[in-house]
Coordinates of C-alpha atoms in Angstrom, one line a residue:
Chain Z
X287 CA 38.2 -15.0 -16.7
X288 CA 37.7 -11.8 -14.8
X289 CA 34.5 -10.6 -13.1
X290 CA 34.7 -6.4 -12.0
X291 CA 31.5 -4.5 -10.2
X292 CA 30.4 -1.0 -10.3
X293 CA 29.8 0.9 -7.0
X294 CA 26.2 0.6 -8.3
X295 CA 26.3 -3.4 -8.2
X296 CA 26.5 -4.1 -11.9
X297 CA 29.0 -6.9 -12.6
X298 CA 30.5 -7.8 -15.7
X299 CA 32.3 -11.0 -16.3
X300 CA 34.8 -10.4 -19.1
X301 CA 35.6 -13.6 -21.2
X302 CA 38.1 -12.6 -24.2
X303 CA 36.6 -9.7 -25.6
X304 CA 32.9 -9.8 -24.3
X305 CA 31.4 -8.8 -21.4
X306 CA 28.4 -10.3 -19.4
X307 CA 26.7 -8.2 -17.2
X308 CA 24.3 -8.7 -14.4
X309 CA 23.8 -7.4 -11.2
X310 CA 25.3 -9.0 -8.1
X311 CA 23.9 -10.9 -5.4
X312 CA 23.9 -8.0 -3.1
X313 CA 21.7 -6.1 -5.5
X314 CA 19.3 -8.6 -5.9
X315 CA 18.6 -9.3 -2.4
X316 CA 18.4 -5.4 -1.5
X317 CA 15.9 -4.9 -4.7
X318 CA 13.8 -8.0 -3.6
X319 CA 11.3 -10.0 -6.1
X320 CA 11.9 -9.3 -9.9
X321 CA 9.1 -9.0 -11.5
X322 CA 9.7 -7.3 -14.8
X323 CA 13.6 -6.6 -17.0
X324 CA 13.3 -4.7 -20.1
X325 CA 16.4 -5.5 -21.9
X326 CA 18.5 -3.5 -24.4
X327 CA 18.3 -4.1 -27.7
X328 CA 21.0 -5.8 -29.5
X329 CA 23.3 -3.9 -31.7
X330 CA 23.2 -1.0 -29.0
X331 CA 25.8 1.1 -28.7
X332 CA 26.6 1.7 -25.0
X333 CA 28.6 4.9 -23.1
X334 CA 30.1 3.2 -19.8
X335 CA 27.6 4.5 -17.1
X336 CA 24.4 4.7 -20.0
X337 CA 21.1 3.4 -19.0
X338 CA 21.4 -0.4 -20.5
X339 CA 18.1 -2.2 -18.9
X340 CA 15.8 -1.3 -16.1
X341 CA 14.7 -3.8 -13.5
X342 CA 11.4 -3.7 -11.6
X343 CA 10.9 -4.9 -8.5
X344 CA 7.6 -4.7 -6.8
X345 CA 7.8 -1.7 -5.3
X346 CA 10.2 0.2 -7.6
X347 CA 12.4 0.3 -11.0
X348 CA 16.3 0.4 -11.1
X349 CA 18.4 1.2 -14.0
X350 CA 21.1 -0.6 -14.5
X351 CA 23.8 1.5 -16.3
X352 CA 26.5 0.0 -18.7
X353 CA 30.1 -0.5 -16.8
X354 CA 32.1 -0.1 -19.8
X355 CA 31.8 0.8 -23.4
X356 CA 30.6 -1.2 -26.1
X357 CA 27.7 -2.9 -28.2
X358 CA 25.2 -5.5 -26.9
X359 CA 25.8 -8.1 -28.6
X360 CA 23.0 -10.8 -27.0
X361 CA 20.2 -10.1 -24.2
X362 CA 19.4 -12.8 -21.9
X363 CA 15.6 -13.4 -23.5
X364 CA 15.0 -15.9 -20.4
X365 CA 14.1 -13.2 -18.1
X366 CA 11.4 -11.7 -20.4
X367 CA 9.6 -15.1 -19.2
X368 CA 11.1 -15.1 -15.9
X369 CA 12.0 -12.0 -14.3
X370 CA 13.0 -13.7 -10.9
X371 CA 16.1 -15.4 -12.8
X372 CA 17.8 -12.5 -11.3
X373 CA 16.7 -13.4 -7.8
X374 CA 17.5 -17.2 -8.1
X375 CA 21.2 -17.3 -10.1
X376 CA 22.1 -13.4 -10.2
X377 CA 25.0 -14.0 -11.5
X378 CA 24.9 -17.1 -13.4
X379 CA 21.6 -17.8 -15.2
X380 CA 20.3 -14.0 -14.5
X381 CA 22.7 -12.4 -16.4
X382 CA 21.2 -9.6 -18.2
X383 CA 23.1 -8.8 -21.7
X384 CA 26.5 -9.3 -23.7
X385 CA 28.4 -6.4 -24.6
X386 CA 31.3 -6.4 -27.0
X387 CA 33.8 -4.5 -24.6
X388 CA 35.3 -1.6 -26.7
X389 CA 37.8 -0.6 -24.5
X390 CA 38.9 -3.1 -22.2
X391 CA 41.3 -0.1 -20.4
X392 CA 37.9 0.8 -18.6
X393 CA 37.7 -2.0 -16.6
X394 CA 40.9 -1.1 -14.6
X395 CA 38.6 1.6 -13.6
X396 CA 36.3 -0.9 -11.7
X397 CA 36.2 -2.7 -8.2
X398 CA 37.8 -6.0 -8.6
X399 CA 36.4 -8.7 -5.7
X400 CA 37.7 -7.5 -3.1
X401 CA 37.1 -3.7 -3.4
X402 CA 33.4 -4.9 -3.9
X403 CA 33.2 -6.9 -1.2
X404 CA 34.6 -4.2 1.2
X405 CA 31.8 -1.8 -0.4
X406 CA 29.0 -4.0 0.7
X407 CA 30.5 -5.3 4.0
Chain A
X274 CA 20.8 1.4 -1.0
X275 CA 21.9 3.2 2.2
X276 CA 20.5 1.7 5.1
X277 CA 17.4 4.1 6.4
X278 CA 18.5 5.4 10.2
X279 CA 16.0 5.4 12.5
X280 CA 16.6 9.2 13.8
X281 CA 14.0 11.3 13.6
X282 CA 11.6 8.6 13.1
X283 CA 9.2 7.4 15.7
X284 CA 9.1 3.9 16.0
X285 CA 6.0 1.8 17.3
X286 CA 6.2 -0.4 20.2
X287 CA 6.8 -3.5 18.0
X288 CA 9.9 -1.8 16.7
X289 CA 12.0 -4.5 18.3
X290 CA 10.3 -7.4 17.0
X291 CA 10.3 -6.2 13.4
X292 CA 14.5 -5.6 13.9
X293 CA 14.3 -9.0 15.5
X294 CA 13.3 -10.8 12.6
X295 CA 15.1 -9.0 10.2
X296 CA 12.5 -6.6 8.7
X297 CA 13.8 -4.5 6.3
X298 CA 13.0 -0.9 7.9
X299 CA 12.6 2.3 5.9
X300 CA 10.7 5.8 6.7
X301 CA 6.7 6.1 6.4
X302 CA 4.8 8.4 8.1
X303 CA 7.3 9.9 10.2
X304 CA 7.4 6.2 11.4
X305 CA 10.2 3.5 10.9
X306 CA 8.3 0.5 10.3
X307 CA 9.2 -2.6 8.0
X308 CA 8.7 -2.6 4.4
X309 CA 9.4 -6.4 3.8
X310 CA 10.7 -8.8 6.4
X311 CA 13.1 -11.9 4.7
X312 CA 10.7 -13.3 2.3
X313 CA 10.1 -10.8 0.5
X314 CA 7.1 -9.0 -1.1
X315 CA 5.6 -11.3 -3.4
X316 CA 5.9 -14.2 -1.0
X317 CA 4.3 -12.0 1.5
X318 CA 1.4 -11.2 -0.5
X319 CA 0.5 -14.1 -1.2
X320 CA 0.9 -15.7 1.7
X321 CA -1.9 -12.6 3.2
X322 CA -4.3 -14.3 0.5
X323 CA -3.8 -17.8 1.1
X324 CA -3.0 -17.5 4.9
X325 CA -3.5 -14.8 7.7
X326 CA -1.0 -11.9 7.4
X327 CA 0.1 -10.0 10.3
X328 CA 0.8 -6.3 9.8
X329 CA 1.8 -3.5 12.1
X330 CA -0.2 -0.4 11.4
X331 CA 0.5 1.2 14.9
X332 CA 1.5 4.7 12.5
X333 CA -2.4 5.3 11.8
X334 CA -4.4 7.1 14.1
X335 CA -6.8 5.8 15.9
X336 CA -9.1 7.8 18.7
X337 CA -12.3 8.3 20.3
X338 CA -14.3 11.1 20.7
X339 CA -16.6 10.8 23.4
X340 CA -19.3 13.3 24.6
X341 CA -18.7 15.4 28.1
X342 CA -22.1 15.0 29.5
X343 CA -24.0 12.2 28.2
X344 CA -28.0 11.8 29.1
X345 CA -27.7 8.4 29.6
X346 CA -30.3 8.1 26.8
X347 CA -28.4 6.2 24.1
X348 CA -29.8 7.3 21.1
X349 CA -30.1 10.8 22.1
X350 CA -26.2 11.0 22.7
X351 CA -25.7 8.8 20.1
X352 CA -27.7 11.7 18.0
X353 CA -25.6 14.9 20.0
X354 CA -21.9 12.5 19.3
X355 CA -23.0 12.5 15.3
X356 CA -23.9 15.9 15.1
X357 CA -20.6 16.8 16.1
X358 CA -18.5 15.0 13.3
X359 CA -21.1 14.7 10.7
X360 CA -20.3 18.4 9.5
X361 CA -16.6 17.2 8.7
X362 CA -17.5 14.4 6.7
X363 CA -20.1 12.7 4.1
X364 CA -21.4 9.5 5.9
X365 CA -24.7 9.1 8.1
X366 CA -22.9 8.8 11.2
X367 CA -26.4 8.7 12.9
X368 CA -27.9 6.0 11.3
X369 CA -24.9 3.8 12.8
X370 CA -26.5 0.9 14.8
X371 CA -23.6 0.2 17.8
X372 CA -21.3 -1.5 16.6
X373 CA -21.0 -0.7 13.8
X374 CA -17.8 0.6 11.6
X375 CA -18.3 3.1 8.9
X376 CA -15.9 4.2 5.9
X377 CA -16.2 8.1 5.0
X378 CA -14.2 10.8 3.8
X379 CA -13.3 14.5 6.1
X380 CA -14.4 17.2 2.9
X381 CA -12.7 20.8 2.5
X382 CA -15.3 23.8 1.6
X383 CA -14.0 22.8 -2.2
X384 CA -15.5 19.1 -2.1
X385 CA -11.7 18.0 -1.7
X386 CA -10.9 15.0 0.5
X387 CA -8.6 16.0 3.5
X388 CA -8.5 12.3 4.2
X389 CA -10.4 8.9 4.6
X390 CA -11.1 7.4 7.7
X391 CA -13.0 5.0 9.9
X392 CA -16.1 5.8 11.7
X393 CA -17.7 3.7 14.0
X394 CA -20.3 3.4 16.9
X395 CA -19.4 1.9 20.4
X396 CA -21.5 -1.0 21.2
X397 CA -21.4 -0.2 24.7
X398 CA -20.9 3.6 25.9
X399 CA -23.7 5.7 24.8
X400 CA -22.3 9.3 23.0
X401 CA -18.9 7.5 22.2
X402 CA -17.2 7.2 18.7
X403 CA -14.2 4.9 17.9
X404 CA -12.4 6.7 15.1
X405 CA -8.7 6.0 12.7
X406 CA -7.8 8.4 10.9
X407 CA -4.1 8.4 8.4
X408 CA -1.0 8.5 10.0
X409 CA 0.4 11.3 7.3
X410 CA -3.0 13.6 8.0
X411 CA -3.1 12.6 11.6
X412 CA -2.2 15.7 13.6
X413 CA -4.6 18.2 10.9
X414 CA -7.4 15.5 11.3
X415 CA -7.3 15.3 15.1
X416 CA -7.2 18.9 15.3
X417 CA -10.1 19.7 13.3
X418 CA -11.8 16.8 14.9
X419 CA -10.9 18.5 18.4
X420 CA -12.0 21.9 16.9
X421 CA -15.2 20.8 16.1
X422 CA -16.1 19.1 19.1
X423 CA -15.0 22.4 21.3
X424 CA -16.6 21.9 24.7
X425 CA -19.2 19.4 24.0
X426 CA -17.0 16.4 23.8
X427 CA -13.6 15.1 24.3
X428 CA -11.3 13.4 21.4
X429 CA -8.7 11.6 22.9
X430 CA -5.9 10.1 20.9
X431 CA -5.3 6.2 21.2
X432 CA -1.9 6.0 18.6
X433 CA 0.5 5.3 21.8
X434 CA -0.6 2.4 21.5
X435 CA -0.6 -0.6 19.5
X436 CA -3.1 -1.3 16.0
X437 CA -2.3 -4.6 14.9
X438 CA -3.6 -5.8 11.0
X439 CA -4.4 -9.3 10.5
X440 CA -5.6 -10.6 7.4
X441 CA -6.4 -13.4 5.5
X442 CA -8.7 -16.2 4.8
X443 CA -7.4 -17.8 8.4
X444 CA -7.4 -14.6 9.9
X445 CA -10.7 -15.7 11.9
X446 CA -9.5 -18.6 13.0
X447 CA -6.3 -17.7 14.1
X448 CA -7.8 -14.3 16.2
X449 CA -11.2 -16.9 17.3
X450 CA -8.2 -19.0 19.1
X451 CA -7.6 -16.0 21.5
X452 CA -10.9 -14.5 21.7
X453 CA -13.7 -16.7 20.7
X454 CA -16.0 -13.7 20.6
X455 CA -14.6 -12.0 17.8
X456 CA -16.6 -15.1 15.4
X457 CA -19.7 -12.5 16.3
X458 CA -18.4 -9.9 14.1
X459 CA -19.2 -9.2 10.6
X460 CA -17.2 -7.2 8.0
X461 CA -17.7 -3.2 9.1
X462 CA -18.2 -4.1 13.2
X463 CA -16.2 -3.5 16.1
X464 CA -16.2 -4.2 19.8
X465 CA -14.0 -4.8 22.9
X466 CA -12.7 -8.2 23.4
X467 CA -10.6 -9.6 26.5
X468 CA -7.2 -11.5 25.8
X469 CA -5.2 -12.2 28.4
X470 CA -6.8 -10.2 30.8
X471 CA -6.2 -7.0 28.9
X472 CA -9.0 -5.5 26.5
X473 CA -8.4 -5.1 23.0
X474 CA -10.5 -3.6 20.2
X475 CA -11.3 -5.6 17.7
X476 CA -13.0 -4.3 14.3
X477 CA -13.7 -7.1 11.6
X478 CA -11.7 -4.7 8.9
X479 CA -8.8 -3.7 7.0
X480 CA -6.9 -3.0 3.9
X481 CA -6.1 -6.1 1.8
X482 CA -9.8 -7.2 0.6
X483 CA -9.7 -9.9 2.7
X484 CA -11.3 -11.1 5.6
X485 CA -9.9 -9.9 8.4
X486 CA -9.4 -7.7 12.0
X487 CA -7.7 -5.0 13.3
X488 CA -6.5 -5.3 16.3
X489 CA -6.3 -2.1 19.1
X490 CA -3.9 -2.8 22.3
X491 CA -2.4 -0.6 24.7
X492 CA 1.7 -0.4 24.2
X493 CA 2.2 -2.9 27.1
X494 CA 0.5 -5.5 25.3
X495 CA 1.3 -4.8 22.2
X496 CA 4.6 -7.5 22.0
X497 CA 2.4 -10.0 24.0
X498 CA -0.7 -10.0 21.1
X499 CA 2.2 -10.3 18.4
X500 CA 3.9 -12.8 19.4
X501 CA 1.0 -14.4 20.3
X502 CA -1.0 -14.4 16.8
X503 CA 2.7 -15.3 15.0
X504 CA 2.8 -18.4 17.3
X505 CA 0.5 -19.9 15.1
X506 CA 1.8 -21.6 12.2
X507 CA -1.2 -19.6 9.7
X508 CA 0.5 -16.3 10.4
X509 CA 3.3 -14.3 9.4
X510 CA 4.3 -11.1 9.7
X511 CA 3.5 -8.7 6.6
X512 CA 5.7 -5.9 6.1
X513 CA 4.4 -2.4 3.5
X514 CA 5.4 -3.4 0.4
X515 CA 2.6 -6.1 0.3
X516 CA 0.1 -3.8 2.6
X517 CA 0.3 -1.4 -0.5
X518 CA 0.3 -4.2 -3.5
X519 CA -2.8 -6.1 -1.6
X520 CA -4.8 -2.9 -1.2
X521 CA -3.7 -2.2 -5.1
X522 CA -5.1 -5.1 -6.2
X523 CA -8.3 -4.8 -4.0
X524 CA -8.5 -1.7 -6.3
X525 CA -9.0 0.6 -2.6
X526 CA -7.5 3.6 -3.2
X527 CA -4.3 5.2 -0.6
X528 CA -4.7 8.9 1.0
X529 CA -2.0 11.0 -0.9
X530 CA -1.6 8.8 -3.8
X531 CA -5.2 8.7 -5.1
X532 CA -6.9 10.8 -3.4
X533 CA -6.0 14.6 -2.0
X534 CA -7.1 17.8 -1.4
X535 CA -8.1 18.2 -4.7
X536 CA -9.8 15.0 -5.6
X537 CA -13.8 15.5 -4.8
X538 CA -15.2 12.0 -3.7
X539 CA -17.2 11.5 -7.3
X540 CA -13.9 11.7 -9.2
X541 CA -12.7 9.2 -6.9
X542 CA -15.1 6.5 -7.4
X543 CA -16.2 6.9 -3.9
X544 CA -19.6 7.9 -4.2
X545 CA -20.7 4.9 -2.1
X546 CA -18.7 7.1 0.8
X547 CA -21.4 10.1 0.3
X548 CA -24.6 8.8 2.3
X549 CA -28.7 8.9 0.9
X550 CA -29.3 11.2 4.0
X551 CA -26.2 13.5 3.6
X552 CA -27.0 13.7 -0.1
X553 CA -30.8 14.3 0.3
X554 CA -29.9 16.9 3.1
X555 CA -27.2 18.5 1.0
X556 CA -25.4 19.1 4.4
X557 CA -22.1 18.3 4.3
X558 CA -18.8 20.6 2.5
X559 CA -18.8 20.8 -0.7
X560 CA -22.1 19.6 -1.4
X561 CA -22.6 21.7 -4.0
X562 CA -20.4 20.4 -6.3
X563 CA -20.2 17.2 -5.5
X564 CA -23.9 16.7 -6.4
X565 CA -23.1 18.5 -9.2
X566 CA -20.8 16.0 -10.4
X567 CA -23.1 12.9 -9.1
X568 CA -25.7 13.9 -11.5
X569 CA -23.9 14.9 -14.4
X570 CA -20.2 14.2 -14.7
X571 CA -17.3 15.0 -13.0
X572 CA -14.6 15.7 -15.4
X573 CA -11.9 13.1 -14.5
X574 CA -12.6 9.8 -12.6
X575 CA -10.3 7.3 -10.8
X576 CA -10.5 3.8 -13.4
X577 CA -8.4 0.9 -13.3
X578 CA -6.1 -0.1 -15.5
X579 CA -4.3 -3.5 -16.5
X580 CA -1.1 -2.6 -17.9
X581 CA 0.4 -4.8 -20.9
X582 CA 4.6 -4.9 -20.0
X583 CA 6.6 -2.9 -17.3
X584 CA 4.9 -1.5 -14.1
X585 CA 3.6 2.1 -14.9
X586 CA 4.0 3.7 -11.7
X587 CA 2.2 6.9 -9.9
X588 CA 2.8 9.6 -11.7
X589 CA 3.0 8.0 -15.7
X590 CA 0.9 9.8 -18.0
X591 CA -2.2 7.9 -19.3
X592 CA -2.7 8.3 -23.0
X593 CA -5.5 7.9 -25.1
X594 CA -5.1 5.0 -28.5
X595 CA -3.6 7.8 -30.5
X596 CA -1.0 8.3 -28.1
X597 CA -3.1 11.7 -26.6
X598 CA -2.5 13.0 -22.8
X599 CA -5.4 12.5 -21.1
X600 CA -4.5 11.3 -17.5
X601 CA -2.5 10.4 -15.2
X602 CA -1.8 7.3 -13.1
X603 CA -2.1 7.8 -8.9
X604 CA -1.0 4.3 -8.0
X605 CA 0.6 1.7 -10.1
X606 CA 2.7 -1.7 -9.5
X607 CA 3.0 -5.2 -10.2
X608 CA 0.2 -7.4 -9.2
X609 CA 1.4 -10.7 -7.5
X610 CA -1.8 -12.2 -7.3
X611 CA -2.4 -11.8 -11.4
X612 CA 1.2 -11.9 -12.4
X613 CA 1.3 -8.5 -14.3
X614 CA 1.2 -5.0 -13.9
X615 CA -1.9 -3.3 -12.3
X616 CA -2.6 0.4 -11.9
X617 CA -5.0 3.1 -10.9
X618 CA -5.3 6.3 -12.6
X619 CA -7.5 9.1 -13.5
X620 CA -8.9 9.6 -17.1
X621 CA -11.8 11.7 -18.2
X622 CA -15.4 9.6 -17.9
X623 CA -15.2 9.2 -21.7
X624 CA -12.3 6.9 -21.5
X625 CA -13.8 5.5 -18.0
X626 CA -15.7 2.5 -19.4
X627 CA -14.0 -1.2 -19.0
X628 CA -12.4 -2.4 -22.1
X629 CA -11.4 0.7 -23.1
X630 CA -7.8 1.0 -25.0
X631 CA -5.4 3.2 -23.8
X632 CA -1.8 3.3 -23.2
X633 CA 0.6 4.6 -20.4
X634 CA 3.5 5.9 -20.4
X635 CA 6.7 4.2 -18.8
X636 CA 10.2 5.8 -19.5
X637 CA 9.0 7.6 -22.7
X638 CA 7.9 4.4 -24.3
X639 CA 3.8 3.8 -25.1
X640 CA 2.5 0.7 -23.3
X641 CA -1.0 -1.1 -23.8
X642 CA -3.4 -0.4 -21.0
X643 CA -6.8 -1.7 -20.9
X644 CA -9.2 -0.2 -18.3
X645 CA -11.2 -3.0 -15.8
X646 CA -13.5 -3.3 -12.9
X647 CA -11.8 -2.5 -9.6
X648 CA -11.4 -4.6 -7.8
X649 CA -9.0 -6.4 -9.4
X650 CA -8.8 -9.4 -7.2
X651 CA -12.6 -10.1 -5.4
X652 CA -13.3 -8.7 -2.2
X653 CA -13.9 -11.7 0.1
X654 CA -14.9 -9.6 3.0
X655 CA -17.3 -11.6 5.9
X656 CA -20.6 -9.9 5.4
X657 CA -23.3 -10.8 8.0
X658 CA -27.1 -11.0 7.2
X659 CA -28.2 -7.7 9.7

């Protein structure tokens, strides 16, 4: 199992030929309290870097833009009832949406953990 | 996500508390002041309702304009002080008793509002005004202020120093612990108050739609009275992002969000701001039109709106049930205190009624919007029987 990021703080977490993506912990904490995800919906076809779901904090709304290629194959319904998933377990229980990866030669193309982790020092 | 660098900025003199505690600092105002601290927004929002909130609003301008040769008759000063701002604004400055704190609006010929502000009569000097004006319309305010008074009296500016928000049901209690005077007070009065041998002004005021004070200090004092009022366990410190969602909620409306140069006082649902006498005298700018649009209609007005779904924010168009154009949102967010999305907006008076279905806008998509009393959330201000 291999997790990449995005310089924008999307992860996905590849697991055969699926992806999950969220954003990290590092995104969370800088977009503070969740309040609101509008999810894709499922049998989307997805450019790596299209819009894929927005997040709202209080203040503000962030896209989050797909990492790789591919259809969404599942959203995470959870957070239409609770938004602040994200916040709690951003990378675990606040994942965000499945995506069947359609070329997995893009995610060489992304920061593996410790490229991220020097981005966000 | 860069982090915001303070150059350029100014910073108020609690800059290095708010860094201490890890507030999260970004531009506003030409200040660099703290929009959350660790907890967060919503945590901080509610905490304001539930609790006292502490808030640095050292950015705003406050200032007093005080006449050059009193009489020593105070109600003849009091009369020659009024007549001096009373052209620049709609309230009866006048019929202030000392004491007492006023909310009005500074007009342009064009019945447009150059900002909102707080008026109020010293309980003590005779021909002496306390006045806070914006920080982003400070320098235009204080000059026309200035300009106005020419020769006959002096404005002098008070924001070196330090203003100090603290709201909340406790607010009282907590401020009452380190001046017991300030329990005199009622919502919309002001007076000096000693604290540790230093005088601080203390209006029973603010923001939020709470209870609550704000708090005048000179920049000396200014880290003393914080850490002071956050050494009680009722208080926190309250960073912008839950100033702005509290006064949402409380449905008051934010200079150069909701209200401009443009925006006459009727469309903004602040007719209460445009006083009997002013109105019967037909004396102030812009009277012309904004009686005008008093007695018939003005042809948009600020509403708000509960929004069904994602947060439409300023600037999302307002449509009517058929999906129709016909406004646009000046302030919109999520609402801690009611769990969904809130807003403010302006919509022509036929679509101004509560209960009215519209929609809004958000990233292209038609949302559910229902328009409702403001405020949203109760005032729970301190009134006192006069």
């Amino acid at each position: 199992m291999t997790t990449r990021f995005t310089p924008d703080h999307e992860y996905i977490r590849v697991e055969g030929s699926t992806g999950i993506v969220g954003i990290t912990n590092y995104a969370q904490e800088a977009l503070g309290d969740i309040v609101f995800v509008e999810l894709p919906s499922v049998g989307k076809a997805l450019k790596k870097g299209d819009e894929a779901a927005v997040v709202e904090s209080v203040k503000a709304a962030s896209e989050i833009y797909a990492p790789v290629s591919g259809t969404v194959t599942e959203v995470n319904e959870e957070l239409s009832g609770n938004p602040g998933l994200i916040n709690a377990d951003p990378e675990a229980g606040g994942w965000i949406y499945k995506i069947a990866i359609a070329d997995a030669g893009e995610l060489d193309g992304l920061l593996d953990d410790a490229a991220y982790a020097d981005l966000t020092k | 996500m860069a982090e915001t660098s303070p150059t350029d900025l100014k910073t108020t003199p609690l800059f290095g508390r708010h860094q201490a505690i890890g507030g999260r600092m970004v531009p506003f105002g030409g200040y660099c002041l703290p929009v959350q601290y660790p907890p967060g927004i919503m945590a901080e929002h509610k905490w304001t309702r539930e609790q006292a909130g502490l808030f640095d609003v050292s950015h705003m301008g406050p200032s007093f304009l005080v006449l050059n040769n009193p009489s020593g008759d105070a109600e003849a000063d009091h009369a020659a002080i009024s007549a001096i701002i009373e052209p620049l604004i709609c309230g009866d400055i006048a019929g202030l008793k000392p004491g007492q704190v006023r909310y009005t609006l500074l007009l342009n010929e064009a019945g447009g509002i150059i900002d909102d502000l707080m008026v109020a009569r010293s309980p003590k000097f005779a021909g002496s005004l306390y006045v806070v004006v914006n920080a982003g319309t400070k320098e235009g305010d204080f000059a026309r202020i200035a300009a106005a008074a020419g020769d006959r009296a002096k404005l002098t500016r008070a924001d070196d120093g330090a203003l100090l928000a603290l709201q909340g049901p406790e607010a009282v209690g907590v401020l009452a612990s380190l001046m017991p005077g300030v329990v005199e007070l009622g919502f919309m009065q002001y007076g000096p108050y000693q604290c540790q041998g230093q005088t601080v002004i203390v209006s029973r005021s603010g923001y939020t739609g709470e209870d609550g004070f704000e708090l005048l200090c000179p920049a000396p004092f200014a880290t003393t009275l914080w850490d002071a009022l956050l050494a009680d366990p009722r208080v926190k410190p309250i960073g912008l992002g839950a100033r702005d969602s509290l006064r949402l909620e409380a449905g008051l409306p934010l200079y150069g969000h909701d209200l401009d140069e443009t925006v006459s006082p009727i469309e903004a649902d602040l007719g209460f701001a445009v006083s009997k006498r002013r109105r019967d005298a037909a004396d102030f700018l812009g009277a012309t039109r904004i009686l005008a649009e008093r007695e018939n209609r003005p042809s948009r007005i600020r509403v708000g709106l509960i929004v069904d779904g994602a947060p439409a924010r300023e600037g999302a168009e307002i449509l009517d049930a058929s999906g129709n154009a016909i406004g646009v949102v000046t302030s919109g967010s999520f609402a801690p205190s009611l769990g969904k999305a809130i807003a403010l907006g302006f919509v022509p008076p036929a679509y101004a009624a509560p209960g009215t279905k519209l929609q809004v806008s958000v990233r292209n998509r038609a949302q559910p919007a229902e328009v409702v009393p403001t405020p949203f959330v109760p005032h729970r201000y301190f009134r006192k029987a006069s």
